[in-house]
CSV table of C-alpha atoms in Angstrom, one decimal:
chain,number,residue,atom,x,y,z
D,136,MET,CA,-4.2,31.3,175.4
D,137,ARG,CA,-3.0,28.1,173.5
D,138,SER,CA,-3.2,28.5,169.7
D,139,VAL,CA,-4.8,25.8,167.6
D,140,GLY,CA,-2.3,23.1,166.8
D,141,ASP,CA,-0.1,23.6,169.8
D,142,PRO,CA,0.4,20.5,171.9
D,143,SER,CA,-1.3,20.5,175.3
D,144,PRO,CA,0.7,20.4,178.5
D,145,ALA,CA,-0.2,16.7,178.9
D,146,ALA,CA,0.9,15.9,175.4
D,147,ARG,CA,4.2,17.8,176.0
D,148,ARG,CA,4.8,15.8,179.2
D,149,GLN,CA,4.1,12.6,177.3
D,150,VAL,CA,6.6,13.4,174.6
D,151,THR,CA,9.2,14.4,177.1
D,152,ALA,CA,8.7,11.1,178.9
D,153,VAL,CA,9.0,9.1,175.7
D,154,CYS,CA,12.2,11.0,174.8
D,155,SER,CA,13.6,10.3,178.2
D,156,GLU,CA,12.8,6.6,177.8
D,157,ILE,CA,14.6,6.5,174.4
D,158,ARG,CA,17.7,8.2,175.9
D,159,ARG,CA,17.8,5.5,178.6
D,160,PHE,CA,17.1,2.7,176.3
D,161,ARG,CA,19.6,3.6,173.5
D,162,PRO,CA,22.8,2.8,175.4
D,163,VAL,CA,21.4,-0.6,176.3
D,164,ALA,CA,20.3,-1.3,172.7
D,165,GLN,CA,23.7,-0.2,171.4
D,166,GLU,CA,25.5,-2.5,173.8
D,167,GLN,CA,23.3,-5.4,172.7
D,168,LEU,CA,23.8,-4.6,169.0
D,169,LEU,CA,27.6,-4.6,169.5
D,170,LEU,CA,27.3,-8.1,171.1
D,171,PHE,CA,25.2,-9.4,168.2
D,172,VAL,CA,27.5,-8.0,165.6
D,173,SER,CA,30.6,-9.3,167.4
D,174,ARG,CA,29.2,-12.8,167.0
D,175,LEU,CA,28.7,-12.5,163.3
D,176,TRP,CA,32.5,-12.6,162.6
D,177,VAL,CA,32.8,-16.3,163.6
D,178,HIS,CA,29.6,-17.0,161.6
D,179,GLY,CA,31.3,-16.1,158.3
D,180,TRP,CA,30.3,-12.5,158.0
D,181,LEU,CA,32.6,-9.7,156.8
D,182,PRO,CA,31.9,-6.0,157.6
D,183,TYR,CA,30.7,-5.2,154.0
D,184,ASP,CA,28.4,-8.3,154.1
D,185,VAL,CA,26.7,-7.1,157.3
D,186,VAL,CA,25.8,-3.6,156.0
D,187,ARG,CA,24.7,-5.0,152.6
D,188,TYR,CA,22.4,-7.5,154.2
D,189,ALA,CA,21.1,-4.8,156.6
D,190,ALA,CA,20.3,-2.5,153.7
D,191,ARG,CA,18.0,-5.2,152.3
D,192,GLN,CA,16.3,-6.0,155.5
D,193,CYS,CA,16.2,-2.8,157.4
D,194,GLU,CA,15.4,0.9,157.2
D,195,PRO,CA,18.2,3.4,156.4
D,196,VAL,CA,18.3,4.7,160.0
D,197,GLN,CA,18.8,1.1,161.1
D,198,VAL,CA,21.6,0.5,158.6
D,199,GLY,CA,23.3,3.5,160.0
D,200,TYR,CA,23.1,2.0,163.5
D,201,VAL,CA,24.6,-1.3,162.1
D,202,ALA,CA,27.4,0.6,160.4
D,203,GLU,CA,28.3,2.4,163.6
D,204,ALA,CA,28.4,-1.0,165.4
D,205,VAL,CA,30.5,-2.5,162.7
D,206,ALA,CA,33.0,0.4,162.8
D,207,ALA,CA,33.2,0.2,166.6
D,208,GLU,CA,33.9,-3.6,166.3
D,209,VAL,CA,36.6,-3.1,163.7
D,210,ALA,CA,38.2,-0.4,165.8
D,211,ARG,CA,38.1,-2.7,168.9
D,212,MET,CA,39.6,-5.7,167.1
D,213,PHE,CA,42.2,-3.5,165.4
D,214,ALA,CA,43.4,-2.3,168.8
D,215,ALA,CA,43.4,-5.8,170.3
D,216,GLN,CA,44.8,-8.0,167.5
D,217,THR,CA,45.9,-8.1,163.9
D,218,ILE,CA,43.3,-7.6,161.2
D,219,SER,CA,44.0,-8.8,157.6
D,220,ASP,CA,44.1,-6.4,154.7
D,221,ARG,CA,41.0,-8.1,153.4
D,222,TRP,CA,39.1,-7.3,156.6
D,223,LEU,CA,40.2,-3.6,156.4
D,224,ARG,CA,39.1,-3.4,152.8
D,225,SER,CA,35.8,-4.9,153.7
D,226,ALA,CA,35.4,-2.3,156.5
D,227,ASP,CA,36.2,0.5,154.1
D,228,ALA,CA,33.7,-0.7,151.6
D,229,ALA,CA,31.1,-0.9,154.3
D,230,ALA,CA,31.7,2.7,155.3
D,231,THR,CA,31.5,3.9,151.7
D,232,PHE,CA,28.3,2.0,151.0
D,233,VAL,CA,26.6,3.5,154.0
D,234,VAL,CA,27.7,7.0,153.1
D,235,GLU,CA,26.2,6.5,149.6
D,236,LEU,CA,22.8,5.7,151.1
D,237,GLY,CA,22.5,9.3,152.3
D,238,PRO,CA,21.5,10.7,155.7
D,239,PRO,CA,18.8,8.7,157.5
D,240,ARG,CA,15.8,10.1,159.4
D,241,PRO,CA,16.1,10.2,163.3
D,242,GLY,CA,15.5,6.9,164.8
D,243,ASP,CA,13.2,5.8,167.7
D,244,MET,CA,12.8,2.9,170.1
D,245,ARG,CA,10.9,0.9,167.6
D,246,ASP,CA,13.7,1.1,165.1
D,247,TRP,CA,16.1,-0.3,167.7
D,248,LEU,CA,13.8,-3.2,168.7
D,249,GLU,CA,13.2,-4.2,165.0
D,250,LEU,CA,17.0,-3.9,164.3
D,251,LEU,CA,18.0,-6.1,167.2
D,252,HIS,CA,15.5,-8.7,166.2
D,253,ALA,CA,16.8,-8.7,162.6
D,254,VAL,CA,20.5,-8.9,163.5
D,255,ALA,CA,19.9,-11.6,166.1
D,256,ARG,CA,18.3,-13.8,163.3
D,257,MET,CA,21.0,-13.3,160.7
D,258,PRO,CA,22.0,-16.7,159.3
D,259,ARG,CA,25.4,-18.3,159.3
D,260,LEU,CA,27.5,-17.9,156.1
D,261,ALA,CA,30.3,-20.0,154.8
D,262,THR,CA,33.6,-18.8,156.1
D,263,ILE,CA,35.7,-17.4,153.2
D,264,THR,CA,38.4,-15.8,155.3
D,265,ALA,CA,39.5,-16.4,158.9
D,266,PRO,CA,38.1,-13.9,161.4
D,267,PRO,CA,40.6,-11.6,163.2
D,268,GLY,CA,42.8,-13.4,165.6
D,269,ALA,CA,42.3,-16.8,164.0
D,270,ALA,CA,45.3,-18.7,162.7
D,271,THR,CA,45.6,-18.9,158.9
D,272,GLY,CA,47.7,-21.2,156.8
D,273,ARG,CA,49.1,-20.9,153.3
D,274,VAL,CA,48.1,-23.4,150.6
D,275,ALA,CA,50.3,-24.1,147.7
D,276,ALA,CA,49.2,-22.7,144.3
D,277,PRO,CA,48.5,-25.1,141.4
D,278,ALA,CA,51.8,-26.3,140.0
D,279,SER,CA,52.7,-24.9,136.6
D,280,GLY,CA,56.0,-26.8,136.2
D,281,GLY,CA,54.7,-28.7,133.2
D,282,ALA,CA,53.5,-25.6,131.3
D,283,ASP,CA,54.9,-25.1,127.9
D,284,GLN,CA,58.0,-22.8,128.2
D,285,ARG,CA,57.2,-21.3,124.9
D,286,GLN,CA,53.8,-20.2,126.1
D,287,LEU,CA,55.3,-18.7,129.2
D,288,GLU,CA,57.7,-16.7,127.2
D,289,ARG,CA,55.0,-15.6,124.8
D,290,VAL,CA,52.8,-14.3,127.7
D,291,ARG,CA,55.7,-12.5,129.3
D,292,ALA,CA,56.5,-10.8,126.0
D,293,LEU,CA,52.8,-9.8,125.5
D,294,LEU,CA,52.7,-8.3,129.0
D,295,ALA,CA,56.0,-6.5,128.6
D,296,LYS,CA,54.8,-5.0,125.3
D,297,ALA,CA,51.5,-4.0,126.9
D,298,GLU,CA,53.3,-2.1,129.6
D,299,SER,CA,55.6,-0.3,127.2
D,300,THR,CA,53.1,0.8,124.6
D,301,THR,CA,51.7,4.3,124.8
D,302,PHE,CA,48.5,3.3,122.9
D,303,GLU,CA,45.7,2.3,125.3
D,304,ALA,CA,43.8,0.2,122.7
D,305,GLU,CA,47.0,-1.7,121.9
D,306,ALA,CA,47.7,-2.3,125.6
D,307,GLU,CA,44.2,-3.6,126.2
D,308,ALA,CA,44.5,-6.0,123.2
D,309,LEU,CA,47.8,-7.3,124.3
D,310,THR,CA,46.7,-7.8,127.9
D,311,ALA,CA,43.5,-9.6,126.7
D,312,LYS,CA,45.6,-11.9,124.5
D,313,ALA,CA,47.9,-12.7,127.5
D,314,GLN,CA,44.9,-13.4,129.7
D,315,GLU,CA,43.5,-15.7,127.0
D,316,LEU,CA,46.8,-17.7,127.0
D,317,ILE,CA,47.0,-17.8,130.8
D,318,ALA,CA,43.5,-19.3,131.0
D,319,ARG,CA,44.0,-21.7,128.1
D,320,TYR,CA,47.3,-23.1,129.3
D,321,SER,CA,46.6,-22.7,133.1
D,322,LEU,CA,49.7,-20.6,133.6
D,323,ASP,CA,50.3,-19.4,137.1
D,324,GLN,CA,50.7,-15.6,137.4
D,325,ALA,CA,53.3,-16.0,140.1
D,326,LEU,CA,55.3,-18.2,137.7
D,327,LEU,CA,55.0,-15.5,135.0
D,328,SER,CA,56.3,-12.8,137.3
D,329,THR,CA,59.1,-14.7,139.1
D,330,GLY,CA,60.1,-17.4,136.7
D,331,GLY,CA,59.4,-20.1,139.3
D,332,THR,CA,56.7,-21.6,141.5
D,333,ALA,CA,55.4,-19.8,144.5
D,334,GLY,CA,52.9,-20.4,147.3
D,335,ALA,CA,49.6,-18.6,147.2
D,336,LEU,CA,46.5,-18.4,149.4
D,337,PRO,CA,43.2,-19.3,147.8
D,338,ILE,CA,40.5,-16.8,148.7
D,339,GLY,CA,36.8,-16.4,148.6
D,340,THR,CA,35.0,-13.2,147.7
D,341,ARG,CA,31.2,-12.5,147.9
D,342,ILE,CA,29.4,-10.4,145.4
D,343,TRP,CA,25.9,-9.3,146.5
D,344,ILE,CA,23.5,-9.4,143.5
D,345,ASP,CA,20.7,-6.8,143.6
D,346,ASP,CA,17.3,-7.0,141.9
D,347,PRO,CA,16.3,-7.0,139.2
D,348,TYR,CA,17.4,-10.1,137.1
D,349,THR,CA,19.4,-11.7,139.9
D,350,GLU,CA,19.4,-15.1,138.2
D,351,PRO,CA,20.9,-13.9,134.9
D,352,LYS,CA,23.4,-11.8,136.8
D,353,SER,CA,24.5,-14.8,138.8
D,354,SER,CA,24.9,-16.8,135.6
D,355,LEU,CA,27.0,-14.1,134.1
D,356,ALA,CA,29.2,-14.1,137.2
D,357,ALA,CA,29.6,-17.9,136.9
D,358,ARG,CA,30.7,-17.7,133.2
D,359,VAL,CA,33.3,-15.0,134.0
D,360,ALA,CA,34.5,-17.0,137.0
D,361,ASP,CA,34.8,-20.2,134.9
D,362,ALA,CA,36.8,-18.4,132.2
D,363,ASN,CA,39.3,-17.3,134.9
D,364,ARG,CA,39.8,-20.7,136.7
D,365,CYS,CA,37.5,-19.8,139.6
D,366,ASN,CA,34.5,-21.5,141.1
D,367,CYS,CA,31.3,-19.6,141.6
D,368,VAL,CA,28.5,-20.6,144.1
D,369,TRP,CA,25.1,-18.9,144.0
D,370,ASP,CA,22.9,-18.4,147.0
D,371,PRO,CA,19.4,-17.8,145.7
D,372,ASN,CA,18.0,-17.1,149.2
D,373,LEU,CA,20.4,-14.3,150.3
D,374,LYS,CA,21.2,-13.4,146.6
D,375,TYR,CA,24.9,-13.3,146.5
D,376,VAL,CA,27.6,-15.3,144.7
D,377,THR,CA,30.8,-16.5,146.2
D,378,LEU,CA,33.9,-16.7,144.0
D,379,PHE,CA,36.7,-19.2,145.0
D,380,GLY,CA,40.1,-19.2,143.5
D,381,PHE,CA,43.6,-17.8,143.7
D,382,ASP,CA,44.0,-14.1,144.2
D,383,HIS,CA,45.2,-13.2,140.7
D,384,ASP,CA,42.4,-15.3,139.2
D,385,VAL,CA,39.7,-13.7,141.3
């Protein structure tokens, strides 16, 4: 005799059929998701950008699927071609972010369909670093040959003293003063360390701004960027800022 609450034989058969359909559908959905994700790299996305965007648009289980696809893509590209350190750092940050979200619930076919729809509609972003396999060129850093030699020596002395002191508060004060002089006189960090001019590669970095108070946070980022000789661009639709500048400034 079947107890109250037990599923009927017909219900069990229906559940079994649905589970079988999901098992057959999942490999197809995974393959399609990998295809969609692989196209994002030439549209300006980095691994961390993908999972951060997915976390805003999708359920945690779907973010997990995206993270798996991103990891598989990074592994594939790493085996096939050179990936820059910035790409690897972005991939590491993506993995860390997903772990911090916690374990998701089990997914179903609807989760996959909604996810594929969301990823297929992800917009293009400005390219801030060349995708793996693309040629990159080096751009000369701003020239500092006209900088006041006295200020250069002063900054070097401040930095040297900050490194030698055993008092944390004094080291912070000295470093802050050196940073103030660097910004004020537009001194190049490469010039400070080597005593001559050196080539550098301008970079772009995205910072995803979460609610609440996204507008004030973006304004704060712009002020900090301006004080360090960087440009800051705010995207109010996707809610992230992009910092542009030389590596030591960023």
